[in-house]
Coordinates of C-alpha atoms and ligand atoms in Angstrom, one line a residue:
M28 CA 147.6 165.1 -36.5
N29 CA 147.2 168.4 -38.1
F30 CA 144.0 170.5 -38.4
Y31 CA 143.6 174.1 -39.8
I32 CA 140.5 176.0 -39.7
T33 CA 139.8 179.5 -40.8
T34 CA 137.1 182.2 -40.6
P35 CA 136.5 184.6 -43.4
I36 CA 138.6 187.8 -42.8
Y37 CA 136.2 190.5 -42.2
Y38 CA 136.0 193.8 -44.1
I39 CA 136.4 196.8 -41.9
N40 CA 133.8 199.2 -43.2
G41 CA 131.3 198.5 -40.6
E42 CA 130.8 197.2 -37.1
P43 CA 131.0 193.6 -36.2
H44 CA 127.6 192.2 -36.0
I45 CA 126.0 188.8 -35.2
G46 CA 127.0 187.4 -38.7
H47 CA 130.6 187.9 -38.0
A48 CA 130.4 186.5 -34.6
Y49 CA 128.5 183.5 -36.0
A50 CA 131.3 182.6 -38.6
S51 CA 133.9 183.0 -35.9
T52 CA 132.0 181.0 -33.2
A53 CA 131.3 178.2 -35.7
A54 CA 135.1 177.7 -36.4
D55 CA 135.8 178.1 -32.8
V56 CA 133.5 175.2 -31.8
I57 CA 135.2 173.0 -34.5
A58 CA 138.7 174.1 -33.3
R59 CA 137.9 173.4 -29.7
F60 CA 136.5 170.0 -30.4
K61 CA 139.6 169.0 -32.3
R62 CA 141.9 170.3 -29.7
L63 CA 140.1 168.3 -27.1
D64 CA 140.5 165.5 -29.4
G65 CA 144.2 165.7 -29.6
F66 CA 144.8 167.4 -32.8
N67 CA 147.5 170.0 -33.6
V68 CA 145.1 172.8 -34.4
L69 CA 145.7 176.0 -36.0
F70 CA 142.6 178.4 -36.0
T71 CA 142.9 181.7 -37.7
T72 CA 140.6 184.9 -38.2
G73 CA 141.5 188.5 -39.0
T74 CA 140.5 191.5 -41.2
D75 CA 140.5 192.3 -44.8
E76 CA 141.5 195.9 -44.9
H77 CA 142.4 197.0 -48.5
G78 CA 140.0 197.9 -51.4
I79 CA 138.0 200.7 -52.7
K80 CA 135.1 200.4 -50.1
V81 CA 137.5 200.8 -47.1
A82 CA 139.2 203.8 -48.7
R83 CA 135.8 205.4 -49.2
S84 CA 134.6 204.4 -45.6
A85 CA 137.9 206.0 -44.2
E86 CA 137.3 209.0 -46.2
K87 CA 133.6 209.4 -45.0
A88 CA 134.9 209.1 -41.5
G89 CA 137.4 211.9 -42.2
M90 CA 140.4 209.7 -41.0
P91 CA 143.7 208.7 -42.8
V92 CA 143.0 205.2 -44.0
Q93 CA 145.6 203.3 -41.9
Q94 CA 144.3 205.0 -38.8
F95 CA 140.8 204.1 -39.8
S96 CA 141.8 200.4 -40.3
D97 CA 143.6 200.2 -37.0
M98 CA 140.4 201.4 -35.3
V99 CA 138.0 199.2 -37.0
S100 CA 140.3 196.1 -36.9
Q101 CA 140.6 196.5 -33.2
K102 CA 136.6 196.2 -33.0
F103 CA 136.9 192.9 -34.7
R104 CA 139.6 191.9 -32.1
D105 CA 137.3 192.8 -29.5
M106 CA 134.4 190.9 -30.9
T107 CA 136.7 187.8 -30.9
K108 CA 137.5 188.3 -27.3
L109 CA 134.0 188.8 -26.4
M110 CA 132.8 185.6 -28.0
N111 CA 135.7 183.8 -26.3
I112 CA 137.1 182.7 -29.7
S113 CA 140.2 180.7 -29.2
N114 CA 142.0 181.8 -32.4
D115 CA 145.8 181.0 -32.6
D116 CA 146.3 184.0 -34.8
F117 CA 144.7 187.2 -36.1
I118 CA 145.8 188.4 -39.4
R119 CA 145.5 192.0 -40.8
T120 CA 146.1 192.2 -44.6
T121 CA 148.0 195.5 -44.0
E122 CA 150.7 193.6 -42.0
E123 CA 154.2 193.3 -43.5
R124 CA 154.1 189.5 -43.4
H125 CA 151.0 189.5 -45.6
I126 CA 152.2 192.0 -48.2
K127 CA 155.3 189.9 -48.6
S128 CA 153.1 186.6 -48.9
A129 CA 150.6 188.1 -51.2
Q130 CA 153.3 189.5 -53.6
K131 CA 155.0 186.2 -53.7
F132 CA 151.8 184.5 -54.3
W133 CA 151.1 186.9 -57.3
Q134 CA 154.5 186.1 -58.8
M135 CA 153.7 182.4 -58.6
L136 CA 150.7 182.9 -60.7
E137 CA 152.5 184.9 -63.3
K138 CA 152.4 182.2 -66.2
D139 CA 148.6 182.8 -66.1
I140 CA 148.5 186.5 -65.8
Y141 CA 148.4 188.9 -68.7
K142 CA 147.7 192.7 -69.2
D143 CA 144.6 193.9 -70.9
K144 CA 141.9 196.4 -70.3
Y145 CA 138.7 195.9 -68.2
V146 CA 135.6 197.3 -69.4
G147 CA 132.6 196.6 -67.4
W148 CA 130.5 196.9 -64.3
Y149 CA 131.9 196.7 -60.7
D150 CA 130.1 196.3 -57.4
P151 CA 132.1 198.0 -54.6
R152 CA 129.8 196.4 -51.8
D153 CA 130.8 192.9 -52.7
E154 CA 134.1 193.9 -54.2
T155 CA 133.1 191.9 -57.3
F156 CA 132.7 192.3 -61.1
V157 CA 129.3 191.9 -62.3
T158 CA 127.9 191.1 -65.7
E159 CA 125.2 193.0 -67.6
S160 CA 122.6 190.1 -67.1
E161 CA 123.1 190.3 -63.2
I162 CA 122.2 194.0 -62.8
V163 CA 118.5 195.0 -62.0
D164 CA 117.8 198.6 -61.7
G165 CA 121.3 199.6 -61.5
K166 CA 121.9 197.4 -58.6
A167 CA 124.2 194.2 -58.2
P168 CA 122.9 191.0 -56.7
S169 CA 124.3 192.2 -53.3
G170 CA 122.0 195.3 -53.5
G171 CA 125.1 197.5 -54.1
T172 CA 125.0 200.1 -56.8
V173 CA 127.3 199.2 -59.8
E174 CA 129.9 201.4 -61.1
W175 CA 131.3 201.5 -64.7
M176 CA 134.9 200.6 -64.8
E177 CA 137.3 201.1 -67.7
E178 CA 141.0 200.7 -67.0
E179 CA 144.1 198.8 -67.7
S180 CA 144.2 195.7 -65.6
Y181 CA 146.1 192.5 -65.3
F182 CA 143.9 189.3 -65.8
F183 CA 144.3 185.9 -64.4
R184 CA 143.5 183.0 -67.0
L185 CA 140.6 181.5 -65.0
S186 CA 139.0 180.1 -68.2
A187 CA 142.0 177.7 -68.4
Y188 CA 140.9 176.2 -65.1
Q189 CA 137.4 175.2 -65.9
D190 CA 138.0 171.6 -66.5
K191 CA 140.4 171.2 -63.7
L192 CA 137.9 172.6 -61.2
L193 CA 135.2 170.4 -62.5
E194 CA 137.4 167.5 -62.1
L195 CA 138.4 168.6 -58.5
Y196 CA 134.6 168.6 -57.5
E197 CA 134.1 165.3 -59.2
K198 CA 137.0 163.5 -57.5
N199 CA 136.4 165.3 -54.2
P200 CA 132.6 165.2 -53.5
D201 CA 133.1 166.7 -50.1
F202 CA 135.3 169.6 -51.3
I203 CA 132.2 172.1 -51.1
A204 CA 129.7 171.5 -48.2
P205 CA 126.8 171.4 -47.6
A206 CA 126.0 169.3 -50.7
S207 CA 123.3 171.7 -52.0
R208 CA 125.8 174.4 -52.3
R209 CA 128.1 172.1 -54.5
N210 CA 125.5 172.0 -57.3
E211 CA 125.3 175.6 -57.3
I212 CA 129.2 176.0 -57.9
I213 CA 129.2 173.2 -60.4
S214 CA 126.6 174.9 -62.5
F215 CA 128.4 178.1 -62.3
V216 CA 131.6 176.6 -63.4
K217 CA 129.8 174.7 -66.1
S218 CA 128.3 177.8 -67.5
G219 CA 131.8 179.0 -68.5
L220 CA 134.4 180.8 -66.7
K221 CA 135.9 184.1 -68.0
D222 CA 139.2 185.4 -67.2
L223 CA 139.4 187.6 -64.0
S224 CA 140.5 191.1 -63.6
I225 CA 143.0 191.0 -60.7
S226 CA 144.5 194.5 -60.4
R227 CA 143.2 198.1 -60.2
T228 CA 144.9 201.5 -61.0
K229 CA 142.2 204.0 -59.9
F230 CA 143.0 203.9 -56.2
D231 CA 146.0 203.0 -54.2
W232 CA 144.7 201.5 -51.0
G233 CA 146.0 197.9 -51.9
I234 CA 149.1 195.7 -52.2
P235 CA 151.2 197.0 -55.1
V236 CA 151.5 194.5 -57.9
P237 CA 155.4 193.4 -57.9
G238 CA 157.1 195.1 -60.8
D239 CA 154.3 197.3 -61.9
E240 CA 153.6 199.6 -58.8
K241 CA 150.8 201.6 -60.5
H242 CA 148.6 198.7 -60.1
V243 CA 147.3 197.3 -56.8
M244 CA 146.0 193.8 -56.4
Y245 CA 142.3 193.1 -56.7
V246 CA 141.2 192.8 -53.0
W247 CA 140.1 189.1 -53.4
I248 CA 143.5 187.9 -54.4
D249 CA 145.0 189.8 -51.4
A250 CA 142.4 188.5 -49.1
L251 CA 142.5 184.9 -50.1
A252 CA 146.3 184.9 -49.8
N253 CA 145.7 185.4 -46.0
Y254 CA 145.2 181.7 -45.6
V255 CA 148.8 180.9 -46.7
T256 CA 150.3 183.9 -45.0
L257 CA 149.1 182.4 -41.7
L258 CA 151.0 179.3 -42.5
G259 CA 154.2 181.2 -42.8
F260 CA 154.2 181.3 -46.7
P261 CA 156.6 181.9 -48.4
D262 CA 159.1 181.0 -45.8
K263 CA 157.7 177.9 -44.4
P264 CA 156.4 174.7 -46.0
I265 CA 152.7 174.9 -45.9
D266 CA 151.5 171.4 -47.4
D267 CA 150.8 169.6 -44.2
M268 CA 148.5 172.2 -42.8
M269 CA 147.0 173.2 -46.0
K270 CA 145.7 169.8 -46.8
E271 CA 143.9 169.5 -43.6
C272 CA 142.3 173.1 -43.9
I273 CA 138.6 173.8 -43.6
H274 CA 137.6 177.2 -44.6
I275 CA 134.4 178.5 -42.9
V276 CA 132.6 181.0 -45.2
G277 CA 129.2 182.6 -45.6
K278 CA 127.3 181.6 -48.4
E279 CA 127.8 184.8 -50.4
I280 CA 131.6 184.4 -50.6
L281 CA 131.5 180.7 -51.6
R282 CA 132.2 181.4 -55.2
F283 CA 135.5 183.3 -54.3
H284 CA 136.5 180.2 -52.1
A285 CA 135.5 177.4 -54.2
V286 CA 136.4 178.5 -57.7
Y287 CA 138.9 181.3 -57.8
W288 CA 140.8 180.2 -54.8
P289 CA 141.5 176.6 -55.8
A290 CA 142.1 177.9 -59.4
F291 CA 144.7 180.4 -57.9
L292 CA 146.2 177.5 -55.8
M293 CA 146.5 175.2 -58.7
A294 CA 148.2 177.9 -60.9
A295 CA 150.8 178.6 -58.0
G296 CA 151.3 174.9 -57.5
L297 CA 150.4 174.9 -54.0
P298 CA 148.1 172.4 -52.1
L299 CA 144.4 172.8 -52.0
P300 CA 142.4 172.9 -48.8
K301 CA 140.3 170.0 -47.7
R302 CA 136.9 171.6 -47.7
I303 CA 135.1 175.0 -48.1
F304 CA 131.9 174.9 -45.8
A305 CA 129.4 177.6 -46.7
H306 CA 127.1 178.6 -43.8
G307 CA 123.7 180.5 -44.1
W308 CA 122.7 183.9 -43.2
W309 CA 120.7 185.3 -40.3
T310 CA 117.9 187.7 -40.6
S311 CA 116.7 189.5 -37.5
E312 CA 113.1 189.3 -36.2
G313 CA 112.1 188.3 -39.8
Q314 CA 113.8 190.8 -41.7
K315 CA 117.2 191.4 -43.6
M316 CA 119.6 193.0 -40.9
S317 CA 120.0 196.7 -41.9
K318 CA 121.1 199.7 -40.3
S319 CA 118.1 201.7 -41.7
I320 CA 115.6 199.2 -40.2
G321 CA 117.7 199.4 -37.1
N322 CA 117.5 195.5 -36.6
V323 CA 121.2 194.7 -36.7
V324 CA 122.0 192.3 -34.0
S325 CA 124.9 193.2 -31.9
P326 CA 126.8 190.5 -30.2
S327 CA 127.9 192.5 -27.2
E328 CA 124.3 193.5 -26.5
M329 CA 123.1 189.9 -26.7
V330 CA 126.1 188.6 -24.5
E331 CA 125.4 191.4 -21.9
K332 CA 121.7 190.7 -21.9
Y333 CA 121.6 186.8 -22.0
G334 CA 125.1 185.5 -21.3
L335 CA 127.9 184.2 -23.7
S336 CA 127.2 180.5 -23.5
Q337 CA 123.5 181.2 -24.0
L338 CA 124.2 183.1 -27.1
R339 CA 126.7 180.6 -28.5
Y340 CA 124.3 177.7 -27.7
F341 CA 121.5 179.4 -29.5
L342 CA 123.4 180.2 -32.7
F343 CA 124.0 176.5 -33.3
K344 CA 120.8 174.9 -31.9
E345 CA 118.2 177.2 -33.5
V346 CA 119.5 176.6 -37.1
R347 CA 121.2 173.7 -38.9
F348 CA 124.7 175.0 -39.7
G349 CA 124.7 175.6 -43.4
E350 CA 121.1 176.8 -43.6
D351 CA 119.6 180.4 -43.1
G352 CA 117.9 181.4 -40.0
D353 CA 116.2 184.1 -38.1
F354 CA 117.4 185.6 -35.0
S355 CA 114.7 186.5 -32.4
E356 CA 115.0 187.3 -28.7
A357 CA 112.0 185.2 -28.0
A358 CA 113.4 182.2 -29.6
L359 CA 116.6 182.8 -27.7
Q360 CA 114.7 183.1 -24.3
N361 CA 113.0 179.9 -25.0
R362 CA 116.2 178.0 -25.6
I363 CA 117.6 179.4 -22.4
L364 CA 114.6 178.4 -20.4
Y365 CA 114.0 174.9 -21.9
D366 CA 117.4 173.5 -23.1
L367 CA 119.6 175.2 -20.8
A368 CA 118.1 175.8 -17.5
N369 CA 115.5 173.1 -17.4
D370 CA 117.5 170.3 -19.2
L371 CA 121.3 170.8 -18.6
G372 CA 121.1 173.3 -15.6
N373 CA 118.7 171.1 -13.8
L374 CA 120.5 167.9 -14.3
V375 CA 123.9 169.3 -12.9
Q376 CA 122.2 171.2 -10.1
R377 CA 119.9 168.3 -9.0
V378 CA 122.7 165.7 -8.9
L379 CA 125.6 167.9 -7.6
A380 CA 123.5 169.7 -4.9
F381 CA 122.3 166.3 -3.7
I382 CA 125.9 165.2 -3.3
Q383 CA 126.3 168.4 -1.2
K384 CA 123.6 167.1 1.2
L385 CA 125.8 164.0 1.6
N386 CA 128.5 166.4 3.0
G387 CA 129.7 167.0 -0.6
H388 CA 131.4 163.7 -0.6
L389 CA 131.1 161.2 -3.6
T390 CA 131.8 157.6 -2.5
V391 CA 132.4 155.9 -5.7
D392 CA 131.2 152.5 -6.7
Y393 CA 131.7 151.2 -10.3
N394 CA 130.0 147.9 -9.6
F395 CA 127.1 148.9 -11.6
D396 CA 123.6 147.5 -12.0
A397 CA 122.0 146.9 -15.4
E398 CA 120.5 150.5 -15.7
A399 CA 123.6 152.3 -14.5
K400 CA 125.7 150.3 -17.0
V401 CA 123.7 151.5 -19.9
L402 CA 124.1 155.2 -18.8
F403 CA 127.8 154.6 -18.3
E404 CA 128.2 153.2 -21.9
H405 CA 126.2 155.9 -23.4
S406 CA 128.3 158.4 -21.6
H407 CA 131.4 156.9 -23.0
E408 CA 130.1 156.7 -26.5
L409 CA 129.3 160.4 -26.6
V410 CA 132.5 161.5 -28.1
K411 CA 132.5 158.7 -30.7
K412 CA 129.1 159.9 -31.8
L413 CA 130.1 163.4 -32.0
R414 CA 133.3 163.0 -33.9
P415 CA 131.7 162.2 -37.4
L416 CA 129.3 165.0 -36.9
I417 CA 131.9 167.6 -36.2
D418 CA 133.9 166.3 -39.0
K419 CA 130.8 167.1 -41.3
Q420 CA 130.4 170.4 -39.6
D421 CA 127.0 169.3 -38.6
L422 CA 126.9 171.4 -35.4
H423 CA 123.3 171.1 -34.9
A424 CA 123.2 167.5 -34.8
A425 CA 126.1 167.5 -32.3
L426 CA 124.1 169.5 -30.0
L427 CA 121.1 167.2 -30.4
T428 CA 123.3 164.1 -29.6
V429 CA 124.5 165.7 -26.3
W430 CA 121.0 166.6 -25.4
E431 CA 120.0 162.9 -25.8
L432 CA 122.4 162.0 -23.1
I433 CA 121.1 165.0 -21.0
S434 CA 117.5 163.8 -21.2
E435 CA 118.5 160.2 -20.7
S436 CA 120.5 161.3 -17.5
N437 CA 117.6 163.4 -16.2
K438 CA 115.3 160.4 -16.8
F439 CA 117.8 158.2 -14.8
V440 CA 117.4 160.4 -11.8
N441 CA 113.7 160.3 -12.0
D442 CA 113.7 156.6 -12.1
M443 CA 116.4 155.8 -9.6
R444 CA 115.1 158.6 -7.1
P445 CA 118.3 159.0 -5.1
W446 CA 116.6 160.9 -2.5
K447 CA 114.7 157.6 -1.7
L448 CA 117.8 155.5 -2.0
A449 CA 119.5 157.9 0.5
K450 CA 117.0 156.5 3.0
S451 CA 116.9 152.8 1.9
D452 CA 119.9 151.7 0.0
T453 CA 123.2 153.7 0.2
V454 CA 125.0 151.0 -1.7
K455 CA 122.8 151.5 -4.7
L456 CA 122.9 155.3 -4.1
N457 CA 126.7 155.3 -4.5
K458 CA 126.3 153.4 -7.9
V459 CA 123.7 155.7 -9.0
L460 CA 125.7 159.0 -8.2
T461 CA 129.0 157.6 -9.6
V462 CA 127.3 156.9 -12.9
L463 CA 125.6 160.3 -12.9
C464 CA 129.0 162.1 -12.3
E465 CA 130.3 160.0 -15.3
A466 CA 127.4 161.2 -17.3
I467 CA 127.8 164.9 -16.3
R468 CA 131.5 164.7 -17.1
A469 CA 130.8 163.3 -20.7
I470 CA 128.1 166.1 -21.1
G471 CA 130.7 168.7 -19.8
F472 CA 132.9 167.5 -22.7
G473 CA 130.1 167.5 -25.1
V474 CA 129.2 171.1 -24.4
A475 CA 132.7 172.4 -23.9
P476 CA 133.3 173.2 -27.6
F477 CA 129.9 175.2 -27.8
M478 CA 129.9 176.6 -24.3
P479 CA 133.4 176.8 -23.0
D480 CA 132.5 178.9 -20.0
T481 CA 129.6 176.6 -18.9
A482 CA 131.7 173.6 -19.3
E483 CA 134.5 175.2 -17.1
K484 CA 131.9 175.6 -14.3
I485 CA 130.8 171.9 -14.7
F486 CA 134.3 170.6 -14.6
A487 CA 135.2 172.8 -11.7
Y488 CA 132.3 171.2 -9.7
I489 CA 133.4 167.7 -10.4
N490 CA 137.1 168.2 -10.1
T491 CA 137.9 167.6 -13.8
A492 CA 140.6 169.5 -15.6
G493 CA 138.6 169.5 -18.9
N494 CA 141.6 169.7 -21.3
S495 CA 141.3 166.4 -23.2
F496 CA 138.6 163.8 -24.1
D497 CA 141.1 161.2 -22.6
E498 CA 139.9 162.4 -19.2
I499 CA 136.5 160.7 -19.9
N500 CA 138.4 157.3 -19.4
V501 CA 139.8 158.2 -15.9
R502 CA 137.6 156.7 -13.2
F503 CA 136.3 159.1 -10.3
T504 CA 137.9 158.3 -6.9
D505 CA 136.3 159.0 -3.6
T506 CA 136.3 162.8 -3.5
D507 CA 134.9 166.1 -2.1
F508 CA 133.1 168.3 -4.4
V509 CA 132.5 171.9 -4.0
A510 CA 128.9 173.4 -3.8
P511 CA 127.6 174.0 -7.3
A512 CA 125.9 177.4 -8.3
P513 CA 123.2 177.3 -10.8
L514 CA 124.5 177.2 -14.4
F515 CA 121.8 179.4 -15.9
P516 CA 120.3 181.6 -13.2
R517 CA 116.9 182.9 -14.1
E518 CA 117.9 186.5 -13.8
K519 CA 120.7 186.5 -16.3
Ligands
MSP22 N1 136.3 190.2 -46.5 C1 135.4 189.3 -47.2 C2 136.0 188.0 -46.9 C3 137.4 187.6 -47.3 S1 137.8 185.9 -46.8 C4 139.2 185.7 -47.6 C5 134.0 189.6 -46.7 N2 133.9 190.1 -45.4 S2 132.5 190.5 -44.8 O1 132.9 191.2 -43.5 O2 131.6 191.2 -45.7 O3 131.7 189.1 -44.3 C6 132.4 188.0 -43.9 C7 131.4 187.0 -43.4 O4 130.7 187.3 -42.3 C8 130.5 186.2 -44.3 O5 130.9 185.5 -45.2 C9 129.7 185.5 -43.2 O6 130.5 184.4 -42.7 C10 129.5 186.5 -42.1 N3 128.4 187.3 -42.2 C11 128.3 188.5 -42.5 N4 126.9 188.9 -42.4 C12 126.2 187.7 -42.1 C13 124.8 187.5 -41.8 N5 123.8 188.3 -41.9 N6 124.5 186.2 -41.3 C14 125.5 185.3 -41.2 N7 126.7 185.5 -41.6 C15 127.1 186.6 -42.3 O7 133.1 189.1 -47.3

């Protein structure tokens, strides 16, 4: 079973910040879950390097644009590493494989392309065309200053796809998620689609239009084509993967992915992705993140200060995936203290440290009493409960579900009082500890997609490889465990 998941490819005119880390980590959580669940996963990310804005940033930095691109693209690769993103590939739109793919893609659209003149406004910040009615005080909706554009341009006959797009949304209600965003797109398309200018002549930092090299492709055609380049287009068949593809994007670029991209794919006769999921935006300490306010959240600072698993957990627990949220250090500290140290950390520590007191040896007994049976069943049902949530990209609900099992396990320890049983009933004690190890293993798998580093530690403590959900069905045998170190030490 195939599964393909993508992040947006990031513009390289600034430093990676928490917003980029968020999109990449979200896709990573889903990719990791699917791998553990036995899927053949392709997970991709990368950098979007052409366009007027990048050319200008390079000029400002006083660097040749290719060299500038190499430098900033590397920072995004570093961010990927920092966040422990398990991407299988990293694409740069300046790579040969992509130039070839984007040009072939263009040629496949040619029946819907014509030459004309573009006269109107352009917003370089979002690399998008804006209408007169969208402009307020010379600014585009993105806040960027608009520029007048008057040049020869190729156009894509987007207007011809209005009905086909509406039919697509109608027939595939889950094509755009979350549902609230779907309505937004439908009304945009219903309000009428104009043909789209898809080439520029005033600068050359882009992919040349095949057969007319004084034009470079509009950066969004170039950028969107990355998703097929990564499948080996045009040399390899892309159908099987593309049909299983989920694009994770920020809400501000949903229109490009849910309107332009499917229209291009239809025009090219290529398969459409399964879903476009638009996530929300983070503000920082109550305000829009901005360099001038100085409140841009740096992923590396946060990882340094609080730890990687801690940050990754926070991003998906604090805010429902799809909604906007506010990043605050106080909120992060609370999550670490309550959810991580007190709930998860405490459970693992109290059970495994207790086993250490019994010489680190677990004597298994699966002949469970009624209460242990319930915890055993709930542990085995965890993945079944998580599956549909992950398939809806409801990462927040998935975490809540894992935490239900953590709370239930902590309550089980409180009720069973193993420290008392050690003195009075070792037969029962072994059953209690056996089922608690089962619960901890299931919880380890539940948190693994979100907090791979933490899961790795948990698995090491209970002699579990942690490569596949199938391991949940393997019974523990009498075994020695190593002494656990606290998962979330207070001083981190
Ligand atoms: N290059 C285009 C995407 C092309 S995809 C074919 C682009 N790049 S971007 O660098 O400006 O932003 C990409 C993504 O970063 C956003 O869509 C979003 O996923 C993420 N974020 C950037 N800032 C963000 C926040 N403040 N909050 C949350 N995520 C945001 O657009």
